[in-house]
C-alpha cells in the first residue's frame, strides 16, 4: 500500500522535488513511481539519494502509455506549480485514481469537483499530510461517479464553445465586412 505515482516532464515547473520531500516525511511503506524525463532528472535522483529514500523511488523515464503505472498506483501526486489544463489529472480520474495536487493555478477548479482528490499547500508537510488523509479516507465509488459526470459535462461544454468559435470564424470569413 502507499504506491504513489507522478507523471510528467522533469522540469522545475512540475515541482517533483515537492513530491520527493513529501515522500521522505511519509512512513516507509509509501513508494513513488516517477514517469517522465527532463532536464531535472539527475538533480532529482541526487535529492532522492541524499534524503535516503532511493529504495522507495523509481524513475521510469518517458513511457509511451503509462496505463500500467496508473493501474498499480494508489494515489497520483501532482505537485506542479502551474498548469494550463492538467490533462494527466483527467487520466488519473479515468483510471479511478485520486490525486493530491498543489492548491494553485487551475487546480481548485479541477480538484475535487472534476477529479477526486485533495489539494495541499506547496510545501512538503502539507503535501504529505494530504497523502495520508487520502490514504485513510479513500474516495468512494459515489464520489468517483459524481466527478465522472461533471467531467463529461465539462468536456461537452468545451466542445460546444469550440464549435461556436469555429462557426463564428468561418461565418466572418464567408462574409467579410
PDB file of C-alpha atoms in Angstrom:
ATOM      1  CA  UNK A   1       0.000   0.000   0.000  1.00  0.00           C
ATOM      2  CA  UNK A   2       1.034   3.612  -0.374  1.00  0.00           C
ATOM      3  CA  UNK A   3       2.093   3.416  -4.004  1.00  0.00           C
ATOM      4  CA  UNK A   4       2.290   6.964  -5.347  1.00  0.00           C
ATOM      5  CA  UNK A   5       2.622   7.989  -8.989  1.00  0.00           C
ATOM      6  CA  UNK A   6       3.870  11.187 -10.613  1.00  0.00           C
ATOM      7  CA  UNK A   7       3.628  11.600 -14.396  1.00  0.00           C
ATOM      8  CA  UNK A   8       5.146  14.499 -16.299  1.00  0.00           C
ATOM      9  CA  UNK A   9       8.290  16.136 -17.566  1.00  0.00           C
ATOM     10  CA  UNK A  10      11.060  16.509 -15.012  1.00  0.00           C
ATOM     11  CA  UNK A  11      11.260  20.302 -15.068  1.00  0.00           C
ATOM     12  CA  UNK A  12      11.230  22.974 -12.327  1.00  0.00           C
ATOM     13  CA  UNK A  13       7.613  23.947 -13.043  1.00  0.00           C
ATOM     14  CA  UNK A  14       6.461  20.351 -12.466  1.00  0.00           C
ATOM     15  CA  UNK A  15       7.972  20.678  -8.966  1.00  0.00           C
ATOM     16  CA  UNK A  16       8.764  16.972  -8.448  1.00  0.00           C
ATOM     17  CA  UNK A  17      11.097  17.930  -5.602  1.00  0.00           C
ATOM     18  CA  UNK A  18       7.961  18.660  -3.533  1.00  0.00           C
ATOM     19  CA  UNK A  19       6.659  15.101  -4.028  1.00  0.00           C
ATOM     20  CA  UNK A  20      10.102  13.677  -3.195  1.00  0.00           C
ATOM     21  CA  UNK A  21      10.440  15.733   0.005  1.00  0.00           C
ATOM     22  CA  UNK A  22       6.874  14.799   0.997  1.00  0.00           C
ATOM     23  CA  UNK A  23       7.695  11.105   0.467  1.00  0.00           C
ATOM     24  CA  UNK A  24      10.662  11.452   2.850  1.00  0.00           C
ATOM     25  CA  UNK A  25       8.173  12.516   5.572  1.00  0.00           C
ATOM     26  CA  UNK A  26       5.843   9.560   4.974  1.00  0.00           C
ATOM     27  CA  UNK A  27       6.082   6.072   6.508  1.00  0.00           C
ATOM     28  CA  UNK A  28       8.452   3.729   4.658  1.00  0.00           C
ATOM     29  CA  UNK A  29       5.524   1.749   3.206  1.00  0.00           C
ATOM     30  CA  UNK A  30       4.993   4.647   0.748  1.00  0.00           C
ATOM     31  CA  UNK A  31       6.791   4.493  -2.600  1.00  0.00           C
ATOM     32  CA  UNK A  32       6.880   6.799  -5.621  1.00  0.00           C
ATOM     33  CA  UNK A  33       6.939   5.922  -9.325  1.00  0.00           C
ATOM     34  CA  UNK A  34       8.110   8.860 -11.443  1.00  0.00           C
ATOM     35  CA  UNK A  35       7.136   8.520 -15.105  1.00  0.00           C
ATOM     36  CA  UNK A  36       8.684  11.122 -17.374  1.00  0.00           C
ATOM     37  CA  UNK A  37      12.021  12.596 -18.280  1.00  0.00           C
ATOM     38  CA  UNK A  38      13.618  16.012 -18.429  1.00  0.00           C
ATOM     39  CA  UNK A  39      16.418  18.360 -17.511  1.00  0.00           C
ATOM     40  CA  UNK A  40      15.946  17.911 -13.755  1.00  0.00           C
ATOM     41  CA  UNK A  41      16.305  14.129 -13.674  1.00  0.00           C
ATOM     42  CA  UNK A  42      19.890  13.954 -12.348  1.00  0.00           C
ATOM     43  CA  UNK A  43      19.182  16.629  -9.740  1.00  0.00           C
ATOM     44  CA  UNK A  44      16.071  14.735  -8.563  1.00  0.00           C
ATOM     45  CA  UNK A  45      17.960  11.416  -8.460  1.00  0.00           C
ATOM     46  CA  UNK A  46      20.642  13.077  -6.284  1.00  0.00           C
ATOM     47  CA  UNK A  47      17.967  14.511  -3.986  1.00  0.00           C
ATOM     48  CA  UNK A  48      16.418  11.052  -3.562  1.00  0.00           C
ATOM     49  CA  UNK A  49      19.831   9.613  -2.570  1.00  0.00           C
ATOM     50  CA  UNK A  50      20.579  12.495  -0.169  1.00  0.00           C
ATOM     51  CA  UNK A  51      17.205  12.037   1.545  1.00  0.00           C
ATOM     52  CA  UNK A  52      17.926   8.315   1.951  1.00  0.00           C
ATOM     53  CA  UNK A  53      14.819   7.167   0.052  1.00  0.00           C
ATOM     54  CA  UNK A  54      16.437   5.733  -3.111  1.00  0.00           C
ATOM     55  CA  UNK A  55      14.904   2.322  -2.309  1.00  0.00           C
ATOM     56  CA  UNK A  56      11.395   3.882  -2.414  1.00  0.00           C
ATOM     57  CA  UNK A  57      11.575   5.934  -5.638  1.00  0.00           C
ATOM     58  CA  UNK A  58      11.644   4.574  -9.200  1.00  0.00           C
ATOM     59  CA  UNK A  59      12.493   6.759 -12.186  1.00  0.00           C
ATOM     60  CA  UNK A  60      10.932   5.093 -15.227  1.00  0.00           C
ATOM     61  CA  UNK A  61      11.818   7.742 -17.800  1.00  0.00           C
ATOM     62  CA  UNK A  62       9.424   8.561 -20.611  1.00  0.00           C
ATOM     63  CA  UNK A  63       6.738   5.912 -21.144  1.00  0.00           C
ATOM     64  CA  UNK A  64       4.540   5.968 -24.266  1.00  0.00           C
ATOM     65  CA  UNK A  65       1.489   4.569 -22.454  1.00  0.00           C
ATOM     66  CA  UNK A  66       1.619   4.841 -18.656  1.00  0.00           C
ATOM     67  CA  UNK A  67      -1.585   2.764 -18.194  1.00  0.00           C
ATOM     68  CA  UNK A  68       0.181   0.024 -16.205  1.00  0.00           C
ATOM     69  CA  UNK A  69       1.595   2.651 -13.819  1.00  0.00           C
ATOM     70  CA  UNK A  70      -1.858   4.148 -13.260  1.00  0.00           C
ATOM     71  CA  UNK A  71      -3.252   0.647 -12.686  1.00  0.00           C
ATOM     72  CA  UNK A  72      -0.684  -0.092  -9.935  1.00  0.00           C
ATOM     73  CA  UNK A  73      -0.848   3.309  -8.224  1.00  0.00           C
ATOM     74  CA  UNK A  74      -2.910   4.045  -5.147  1.00  0.00           C
ATOM     75  CA  UNK A  75      -2.648   7.848  -5.392  1.00  0.00           C
ATOM     76  CA  UNK A  76      -1.486  10.178  -8.158  1.00  0.00           C
ATOM     77  CA  UNK A  77       0.620  13.097  -6.904  1.00  0.00           C
ATOM     78  CA  UNK A  78       0.645  16.312  -8.919  1.00  0.00           C
ATOM     79  CA  UNK A  79       2.970  18.878  -7.314  1.00  0.00           C
ATOM     80  CA  UNK A  80       3.047  21.146 -10.397  1.00  0.00           C
ATOM     81  CA  UNK A  81       3.039  24.883  -9.640  1.00  0.00           C
ATOM     82  CA  UNK A  82       1.236  25.942 -12.790  1.00  0.00           C
ATOM     83  CA  UNK A  83      -0.961  24.047 -15.191  1.00  0.00           C
ATOM     84  CA  UNK A  84      -2.976  25.188 -18.119  1.00  0.00           C
ATOM     85  CA  UNK A  85      -5.204  22.137 -18.042  1.00  0.00           C
ATOM     86  CA  UNK A  86      -3.723  19.245 -16.052  1.00  0.00           C
ATOM     87  CA  UNK A  87      -4.557  16.538 -18.581  1.00  0.00           C
ATOM     88  CA  UNK A  88      -2.715  13.923 -16.511  1.00  0.00           C
ATOM     89  CA  UNK A  89      -5.227  14.519 -13.690  1.00  0.00           C
ATOM     90  CA  UNK A  90      -8.060  13.597 -16.028  1.00  0.00           C
ATOM     91  CA  UNK A  91      -6.130  10.444 -16.960  1.00  0.00           C
ATOM     92  CA  UNK A  92      -5.806   9.553 -13.273  1.00  0.00           C
ATOM     93  CA  UNK A  93      -9.554  10.060 -12.805  1.00  0.00           C
ATOM     94  CA  UNK A  94     -10.302   7.820 -15.798  1.00  0.00           C
ATOM     95  CA  UNK A  95      -8.277   5.102 -14.034  1.00  0.00           C
ATOM     96  CA  UNK A  96     -10.210   5.730 -10.809  1.00  0.00           C
ATOM     97  CA  UNK A  97      -7.130   7.071  -9.011  1.00  0.00           C
ATOM     98  CA  UNK A  98      -7.449  10.010  -6.606  1.00  0.00           C
ATOM     99  CA  UNK A  99      -4.957  12.867  -6.780  1.00  0.00           C
ATOM    100  CA  UNK A 100      -3.094  15.139  -4.403  1.00  0.00           C
ATOM    101  CA  UNK A 101      -2.399  18.441  -6.152  1.00  0.00           C
ATOM    102  CA  UNK A 102      -0.991  21.829  -5.192  1.00  0.00           C
ATOM    103  CA  UNK A 103      -3.671  24.393  -4.364  1.00  0.00           C
ATOM    104  CA  UNK A 104      -2.624  26.868  -7.089  1.00  0.00           C
ATOM    105  CA  UNK A 105      -3.385  27.823 -10.661  1.00  0.00           C
ATOM    106  CA  UNK A 106      -6.452  25.997 -12.084  1.00  0.00           C
ATOM    107  CA  UNK A 107      -6.241  23.123  -9.592  1.00  0.00           C
ATOM    108  CA  UNK A 108      -9.051  24.336  -7.263  1.00  0.00           C
ATOM    109  CA  UNK A 109     -11.402  24.329 -10.288  1.00  0.00           C
ATOM    110  CA  UNK A 110     -10.418  20.741 -11.118  1.00  0.00           C
ATOM    111  CA  UNK A 111      -9.883  19.020  -7.722  1.00  0.00           C
ATOM    112  CA  UNK A 112     -12.072  17.612  -6.230  1.00  0.00           C
ATOM    113  CA  UNK A 113     -15.087  18.515  -8.417  1.00  0.00           C
ATOM    114  CA  UNK A 114     -13.868  17.023 -11.720  1.00  0.00           C
ATOM    115  CA  UNK A 115     -11.017  14.881 -10.391  1.00  0.00           C
ATOM    116  CA  UNK A 116     -11.454  13.215  -6.977  1.00  0.00           C
ATOM    117  CA  UNK A 117      -8.719  14.059  -4.505  1.00  0.00           C
ATOM    118  CA  UNK A 118      -7.382  16.740  -2.192  1.00  0.00           C
ATOM    119  CA  UNK A 119      -5.417  19.962  -2.510  1.00  0.00           C
ATOM    120  CA  UNK A 120      -2.356  20.826  -0.448  1.00  0.00           C
ATOM    121  CA  UNK A 121      -0.137  23.836   0.145  1.00  0.00           C
ATOM    122  CA  UNK A 122       3.064  23.733  -1.946  1.00  0.00           C
ATOM    123  CA  UNK A 123       5.229  22.586   0.950  1.00  0.00           C
ATOM    124  CA  UNK A 124       6.316  19.046   1.949  1.00  0.00           C
ATOM    125  CA  UNK A 125       4.462  18.655   5.287  1.00  0.00           C
ATOM    126  CA  UNK A 126       1.125  19.826   3.847  1.00  0.00           C
ATOM    127  CA  UNK A 127       1.584  17.587   0.791  1.00  0.00           C
ATOM    128  CA  UNK A 128       2.494  14.554   2.952  1.00  0.00           C
ATOM    129  CA  UNK A 129      -0.496  15.185   5.256  1.00  0.00           C
ATOM    130  CA  UNK A 130      -2.827  15.328   2.232  1.00  0.00           C
ATOM    131  CA  UNK A 131      -1.485  11.957   1.033  1.00  0.00           C
ATOM    132  CA  UNK A 132      -2.082  10.440   4.490  1.00  0.00           C
ATOM    133  CA  UNK A 133      -5.640  11.889   4.595  1.00  0.00           C
ATOM    134  CA  UNK A 134      -6.419  10.378   1.204  1.00  0.00           C
ATOM    135  CA  UNK A 135      -4.962   7.002   2.254  1.00  0.00           C
ATOM    136  CA  UNK A 136      -7.035   6.978   5.437  1.00  0.00           C
ATOM    137  CA  UNK A 137     -10.270   8.071   3.739  1.00  0.00           C
ATOM    138  CA  UNK A 138     -10.312   6.715   0.205  1.00  0.00           C
ATOM    139  CA  UNK A 139     -12.574   8.271  -2.402  1.00  0.00           C
ATOM    140  CA  UNK A 140     -15.933   6.463  -2.530  1.00  0.00           C
ATOM    141  CA  UNK A 141     -17.408   4.983  -5.735  1.00  0.00           C
ATOM    142  CA  UNK A 142     -20.157   7.642  -5.467  1.00  0.00           C
ATOM    143  CA  UNK A 143     -17.574  10.459  -5.409  1.00  0.00           C
ATOM    144  CA  UNK A 144     -15.846   8.950  -8.460  1.00  0.00           C
ATOM    145  CA  UNK A 145     -19.195   8.663 -10.286  1.00  0.00           C
ATOM    146  CA  UNK A 146     -20.188  12.271  -9.474  1.00  0.00           C
ATOM    147  CA  UNK A 147     -16.805  13.591 -10.698  1.00  0.00           C
ATOM    148  CA  UNK A 148     -17.128  11.477 -13.858  1.00  0.00           C
ATOM    149  CA  UNK A 149     -20.483  13.095 -14.695  1.00  0.00           C
ATOM    150  CA  UNK A 150     -19.097  16.580 -14.078  1.00  0.00           C
ATOM    151  CA  UNK A 151     -16.056  15.804 -16.291  1.00  0.00           C
ATOM    152  CA  UNK A 152     -18.357  14.651 -19.097  1.00  0.00           C
ATOM    153  CA  UNK A 153     -20.396  17.839 -18.798  1.00  0.00           C
ATOM    154  CA  UNK A 154     -17.229  19.977 -18.804  1.00  0.00           C
ATOM    155  CA  UNK A 155     -15.948  18.235 -21.943  1.00  0.00           C
ATOM    156  CA  UNK A 156     -19.312  18.724 -23.683  1.00  0.00           C
ATOM    157  CA  UNK A 157     -19.258  22.437 -22.781  1.00  0.00           C
ATOM    158  CA  UNK A 158     -15.700  22.839 -24.052  1.00  0.00           C
ATOM    159  CA  UNK A 159     -16.650  21.100 -27.315  1.00  0.00           C
ATOM    160  CA  UNK A 160     -19.717  23.356 -27.670  1.00  0.00           C
ATOM    161  CA  UNK A 161     -17.634  26.504 -27.046  1.00  0.00           C
ATOM    162  CA  UNK A 162     -15.055  25.445 -29.644  1.00  0.00           C
ATOM    163  CA  UNK A 163     -17.758  24.641 -32.179  1.00  0.00           C
ATOM    164  CA  UNK A 164     -19.309  28.090 -31.699  1.00  0.00           C
ATOM    165  CA  UNK A 165     -15.884  29.687 -32.107  1.00  0.00           C
ATOM    166  CA  UNK A 166     -15.215  27.689 -35.299  1.00  0.00           C
ATOM    167  CA  UNK A 167     -18.667  28.551 -36.686  1.00  0.00           C
ATOM    168  CA  UNK A 168     -18.291  32.276 -35.994  1.00  0.00           C
ATOM    169  CA  UNK A 169     -14.790  32.275 -37.533  1.00  0.00           C
ATOM    170  CA  UNK A 170     -15.998  30.589 -40.719  1.00  0.00           C
ATOM    171  CA  UNK A 171     -19.041  32.930 -40.920  1.00  0.00           C
ATOM    172  CA  UNK A 172     -16.846  36.022 -40.623  1.00  0.00           C
ATOM    173  CA  UNK A 173     -14.586  34.612 -43.353  1.00  0.00           C
ATOM    174  CA  UNK A 174     -17.598  33.926 -45.612  1.00  0.00           C
ATOM    175  CA  UNK A 175     -18.992  37.463 -45.072  1.00  0.00           C
ATOM    176  CA  UNK A 176     -16.062  39.866 -44.717  1.00  0.00           C
ATOM    177  CA  UNK A 177     -17.048  43.393 -43.725  1.00  0.00           C
TER     178      UNK A 177
END
